[in-house]
XYZ file of C-alpha atoms in Angstrom:
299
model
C 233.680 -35.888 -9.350
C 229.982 -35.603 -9.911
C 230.591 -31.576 -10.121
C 233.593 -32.094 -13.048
C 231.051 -34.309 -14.999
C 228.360 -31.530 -14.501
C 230.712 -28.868 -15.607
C 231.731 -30.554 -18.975
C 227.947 -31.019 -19.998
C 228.045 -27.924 -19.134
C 230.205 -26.582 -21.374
C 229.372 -28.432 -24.287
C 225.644 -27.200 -23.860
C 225.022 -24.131 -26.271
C 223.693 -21.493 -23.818
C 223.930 -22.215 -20.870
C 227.895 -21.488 -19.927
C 226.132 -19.217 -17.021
C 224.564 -22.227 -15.258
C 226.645 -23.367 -12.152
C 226.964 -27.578 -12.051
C 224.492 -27.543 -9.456
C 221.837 -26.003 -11.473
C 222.967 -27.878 -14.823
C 222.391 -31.174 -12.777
C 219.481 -29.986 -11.203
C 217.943 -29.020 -14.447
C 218.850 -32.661 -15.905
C 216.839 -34.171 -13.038
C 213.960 -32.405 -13.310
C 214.088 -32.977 -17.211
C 214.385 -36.685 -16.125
C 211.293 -36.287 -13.087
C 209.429 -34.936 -15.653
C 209.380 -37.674 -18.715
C 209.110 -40.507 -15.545
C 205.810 -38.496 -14.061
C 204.114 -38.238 -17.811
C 205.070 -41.579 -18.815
C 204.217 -43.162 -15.083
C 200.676 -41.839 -15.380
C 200.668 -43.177 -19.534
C 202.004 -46.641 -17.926
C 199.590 -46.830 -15.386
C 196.364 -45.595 -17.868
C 197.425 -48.714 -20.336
C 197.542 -51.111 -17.501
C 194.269 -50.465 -15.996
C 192.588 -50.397 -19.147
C 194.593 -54.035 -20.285
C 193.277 -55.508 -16.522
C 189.743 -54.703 -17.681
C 189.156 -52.457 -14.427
C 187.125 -50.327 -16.910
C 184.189 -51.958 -17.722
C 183.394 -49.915 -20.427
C 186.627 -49.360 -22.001
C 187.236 -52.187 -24.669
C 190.928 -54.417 -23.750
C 192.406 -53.941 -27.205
C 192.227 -49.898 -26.829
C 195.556 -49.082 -27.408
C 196.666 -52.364 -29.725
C 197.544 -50.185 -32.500
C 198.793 -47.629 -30.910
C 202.991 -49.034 -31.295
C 204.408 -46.270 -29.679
C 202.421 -46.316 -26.522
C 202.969 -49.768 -25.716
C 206.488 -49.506 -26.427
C 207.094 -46.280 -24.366
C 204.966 -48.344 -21.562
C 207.267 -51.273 -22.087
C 210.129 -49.499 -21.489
C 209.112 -48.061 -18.545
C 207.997 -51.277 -16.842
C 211.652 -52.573 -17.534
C 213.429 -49.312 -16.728
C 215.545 -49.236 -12.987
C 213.591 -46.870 -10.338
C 215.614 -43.574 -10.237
C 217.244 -42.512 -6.944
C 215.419 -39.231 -5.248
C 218.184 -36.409 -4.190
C 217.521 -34.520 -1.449
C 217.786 -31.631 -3.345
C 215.610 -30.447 -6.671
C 216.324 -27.053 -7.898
C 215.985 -25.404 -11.731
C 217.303 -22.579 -13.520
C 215.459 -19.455 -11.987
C 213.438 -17.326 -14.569
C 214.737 -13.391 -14.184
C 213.039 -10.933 -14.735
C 215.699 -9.517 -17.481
C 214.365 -12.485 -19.728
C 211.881 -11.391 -22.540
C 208.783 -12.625 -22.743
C 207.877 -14.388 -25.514
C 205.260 -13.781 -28.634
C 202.201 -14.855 -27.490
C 199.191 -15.822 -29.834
C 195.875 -16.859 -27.560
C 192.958 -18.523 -29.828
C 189.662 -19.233 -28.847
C 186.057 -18.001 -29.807
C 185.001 -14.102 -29.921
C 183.455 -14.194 -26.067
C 185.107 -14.623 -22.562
C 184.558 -18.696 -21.698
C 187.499 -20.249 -21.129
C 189.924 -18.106 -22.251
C 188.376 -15.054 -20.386
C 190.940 -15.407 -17.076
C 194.064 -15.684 -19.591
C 193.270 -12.195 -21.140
C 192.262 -10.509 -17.917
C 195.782 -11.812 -16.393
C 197.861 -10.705 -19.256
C 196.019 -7.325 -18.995
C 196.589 -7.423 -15.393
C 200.277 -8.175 -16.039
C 200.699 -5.906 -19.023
C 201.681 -8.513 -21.130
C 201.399 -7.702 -25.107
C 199.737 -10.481 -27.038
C 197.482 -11.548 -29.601
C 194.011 -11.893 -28.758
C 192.550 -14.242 -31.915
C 188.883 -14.492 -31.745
C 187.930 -17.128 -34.309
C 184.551 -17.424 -35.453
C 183.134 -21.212 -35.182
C 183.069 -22.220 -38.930
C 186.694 -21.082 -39.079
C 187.421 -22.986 -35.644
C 185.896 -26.368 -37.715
C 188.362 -25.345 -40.395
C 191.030 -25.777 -37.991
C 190.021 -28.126 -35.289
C 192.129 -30.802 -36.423
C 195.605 -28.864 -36.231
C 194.748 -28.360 -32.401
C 196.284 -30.734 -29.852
C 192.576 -31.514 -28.306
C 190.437 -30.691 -31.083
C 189.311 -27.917 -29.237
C 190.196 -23.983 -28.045
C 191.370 -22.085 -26.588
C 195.308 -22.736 -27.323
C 198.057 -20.451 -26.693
C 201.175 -20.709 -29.033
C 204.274 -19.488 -27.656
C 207.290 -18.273 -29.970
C 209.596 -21.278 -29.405
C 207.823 -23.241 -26.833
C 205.158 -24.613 -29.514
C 201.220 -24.746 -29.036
C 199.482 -25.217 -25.920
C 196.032 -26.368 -25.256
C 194.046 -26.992 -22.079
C 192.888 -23.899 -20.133
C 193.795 -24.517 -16.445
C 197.522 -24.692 -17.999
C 197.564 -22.112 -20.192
C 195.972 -20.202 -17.006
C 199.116 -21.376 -14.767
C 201.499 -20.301 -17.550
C 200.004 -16.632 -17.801
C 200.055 -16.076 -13.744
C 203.514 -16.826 -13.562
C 204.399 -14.616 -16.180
C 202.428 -12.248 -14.220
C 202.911 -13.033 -10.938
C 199.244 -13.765 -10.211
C 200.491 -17.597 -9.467
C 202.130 -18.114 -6.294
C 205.817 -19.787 -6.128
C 204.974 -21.141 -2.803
C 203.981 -24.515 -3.004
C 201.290 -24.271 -0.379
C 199.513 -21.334 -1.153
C 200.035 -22.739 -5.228
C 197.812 -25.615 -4.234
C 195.558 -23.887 -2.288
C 195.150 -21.477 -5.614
C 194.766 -24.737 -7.928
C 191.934 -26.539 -5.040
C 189.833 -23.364 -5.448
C 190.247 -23.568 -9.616
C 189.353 -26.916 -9.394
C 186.079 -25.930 -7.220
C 185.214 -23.697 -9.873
C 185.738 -25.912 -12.922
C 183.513 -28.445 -11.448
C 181.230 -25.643 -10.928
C 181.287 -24.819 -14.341
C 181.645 -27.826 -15.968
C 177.960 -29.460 -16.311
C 176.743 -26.189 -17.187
C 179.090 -25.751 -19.933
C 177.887 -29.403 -21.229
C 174.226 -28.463 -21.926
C 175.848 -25.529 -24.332
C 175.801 -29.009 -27.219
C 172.104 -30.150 -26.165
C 169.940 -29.140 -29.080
C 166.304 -30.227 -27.170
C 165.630 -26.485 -26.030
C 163.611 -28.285 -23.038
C 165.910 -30.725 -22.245
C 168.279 -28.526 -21.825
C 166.182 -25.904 -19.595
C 165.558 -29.400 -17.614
C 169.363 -30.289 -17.056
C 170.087 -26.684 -16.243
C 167.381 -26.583 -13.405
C 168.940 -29.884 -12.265
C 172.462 -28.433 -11.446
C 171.296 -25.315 -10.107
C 168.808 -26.909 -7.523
C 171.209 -30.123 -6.819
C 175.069 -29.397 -7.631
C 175.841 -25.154 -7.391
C 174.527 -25.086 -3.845
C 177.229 -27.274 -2.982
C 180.147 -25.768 -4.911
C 179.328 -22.664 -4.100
C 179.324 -23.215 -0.170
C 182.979 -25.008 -0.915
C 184.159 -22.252 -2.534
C 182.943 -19.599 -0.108
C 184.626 -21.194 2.527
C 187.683 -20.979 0.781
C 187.940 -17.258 0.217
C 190.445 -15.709 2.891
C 190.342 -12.022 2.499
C 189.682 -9.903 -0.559
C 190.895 -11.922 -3.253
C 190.683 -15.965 -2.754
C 194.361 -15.776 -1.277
C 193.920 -12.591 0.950
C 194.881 -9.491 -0.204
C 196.316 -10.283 -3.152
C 194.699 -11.020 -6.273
C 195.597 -14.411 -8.381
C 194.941 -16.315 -11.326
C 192.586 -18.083 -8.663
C 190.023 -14.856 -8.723
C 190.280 -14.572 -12.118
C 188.543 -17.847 -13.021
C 185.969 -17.208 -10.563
C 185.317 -13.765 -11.723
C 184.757 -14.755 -15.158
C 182.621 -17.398 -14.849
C 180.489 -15.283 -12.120
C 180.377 -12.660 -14.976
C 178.925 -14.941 -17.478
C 175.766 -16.241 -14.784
C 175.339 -12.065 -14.322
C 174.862 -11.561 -18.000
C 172.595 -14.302 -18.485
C 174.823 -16.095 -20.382
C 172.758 -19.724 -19.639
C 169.579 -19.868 -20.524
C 167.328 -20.542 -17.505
C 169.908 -20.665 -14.944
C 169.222 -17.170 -12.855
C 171.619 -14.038 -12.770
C 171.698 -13.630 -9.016
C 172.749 -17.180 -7.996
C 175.635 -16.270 -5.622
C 174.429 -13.287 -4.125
C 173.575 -15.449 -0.786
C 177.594 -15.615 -0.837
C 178.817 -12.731 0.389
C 182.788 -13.641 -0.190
C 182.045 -14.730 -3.462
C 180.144 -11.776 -4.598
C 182.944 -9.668 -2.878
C 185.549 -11.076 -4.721
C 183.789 -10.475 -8.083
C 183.147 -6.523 -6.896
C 187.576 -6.385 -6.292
C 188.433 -7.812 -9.083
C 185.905 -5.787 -11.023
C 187.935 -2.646 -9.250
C 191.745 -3.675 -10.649
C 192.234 -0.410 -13.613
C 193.490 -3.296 -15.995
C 190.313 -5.011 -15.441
C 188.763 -2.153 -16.102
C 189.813 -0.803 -19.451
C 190.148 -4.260 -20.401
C 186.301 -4.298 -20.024
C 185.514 -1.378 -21.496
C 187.759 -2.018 -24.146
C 186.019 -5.712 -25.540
C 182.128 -4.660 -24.216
């Protein structure tokens, strides 16, 4: 019975006549996973921030906001769906075109640095937009976040936020894994790095020249030591995964890249050469060809 209904939504959805009523309901149920694991996370940000767990975070935040309340309302009141015990989707083949793909973000590597070198790695055409910063002001308020980079997809709209725009482009590529254990183990070692990053990045807004330098001494004498041990740890083999290289090496490689050109001021160019797994990793990935001409291409 539950196939017959599946098979008449079937049919009635445009494109999608070679789905088999497993997959169509499987692909409703994750559609319906999906909304309930955005909006659970929305529902539980309102509440906290209406019990006044946040201290700092005035009561009334989201008063005006109509739409959030009601979505959060709705969810409160909504029945608790019923798990299956199975979850599948429509499988991406490789006879499926890739779409357009329009990257934005500011004429040097940063953030958007491990997108490029896995589309080069991939061989996937798309445009590289460098925007200068008075033209990014120009346009920071058509961007989800205010901010860059963003990748717009023919059909599937703009995307912001660099980890998932990263995510995106190695499973395009390959350079994300589809097992869900060696996925995560990817993502942990991201994450490592993006804390890493991340309070150096913040002193790039500091206008006191000295309080800056100050800041920047901090985190290299009291918070790299201990994200870089983390991360060396992590590294099983050539690449961060072994012997295959992922989207995991390529955020590592670029950040490493911009401490080796002196990108930060103060901060010194041979910081993880006492980590000989991390420096390794840097020297592989600086060996792909792709990497390579892509390189030599945007010196």
């Amino acid at each position: 019975k539950e196939e017959s209904k599946c098979r008449k939504g079937e049919q009635s959805e445009k494109g999608r006549e070679s789905w088999s009523a497993r997959e169509f309901f499987d692909w409703v149920f994750m559609s319906a996973c999906g909304f309930v694991a955005v909006f659970g996370r929305l529902e539980a940000t309102v509440n906290h921030v209406k019990s006044s767990s946040l201290r700092s975070v005035p009561t009334p935040l989201f008063s005006t906001q109509r739409r959030v309340l009601s979505q959060t309302s709705r969810i409160h009141s909504s029945p608790p769906l019923k798990m299956c015990d199975h979850i599948g989707k429509k499988p991406k083949t490789s006879s499926e075109p890739i779409p357009k793909l329009k990257l934005t973000y500011f004429p040097v590597t940063g953030r958007a640095e491990p997108t490029r070198l896995a589309f080069a790695i991939g061989r996937i055409d798309f445009e590289d937009e460098r925007v200068p910063f008075p033209q990014f002001l120009e346009r920071k308020a058509s961007y989800p976040f205010g901010s860059v980079p963003v990748l717009e997809i023919d059909g599937g709209g703009v995307i912001s936020q660099s980890d998932a725009i990263l995510r995106y482009a190695g499973k395009l590529t390959g350079l994300y894994p589809s097992d869900p254990i060696a996925a995560i183990k990817v993502d942990e070692f991201c994450d490592g790095v993006e804390d890493l990053s991340s309070p150096l990045g913040a002193t790039l807004t500091e206008k006191d020249q000295e309080k800056k330098l100050a800041t920047r001494k901090d985190i290299v004498e009291n918070t790299m030591p201990r994200y870089f041990s983390g991360l060396e740890k992590l590294v099983r083999g050539k690449f961060v995964s072994g012997e295959q290289v992922s989207i995991a090496d390529l955020r590592w490689y670029a950040f490493a890249c911009s401490i080796k050109a002196g990108f930060y001021d103060g901060v010194p160019t041979n910081l993880f050469e006492p980590y000989p797994k991390l420096s390794a990793v840097v020297d592989a990935v600086d060996a792909i060809p792709q990497v390579q001409a892509w390189n030599a291409a945007h010196a």
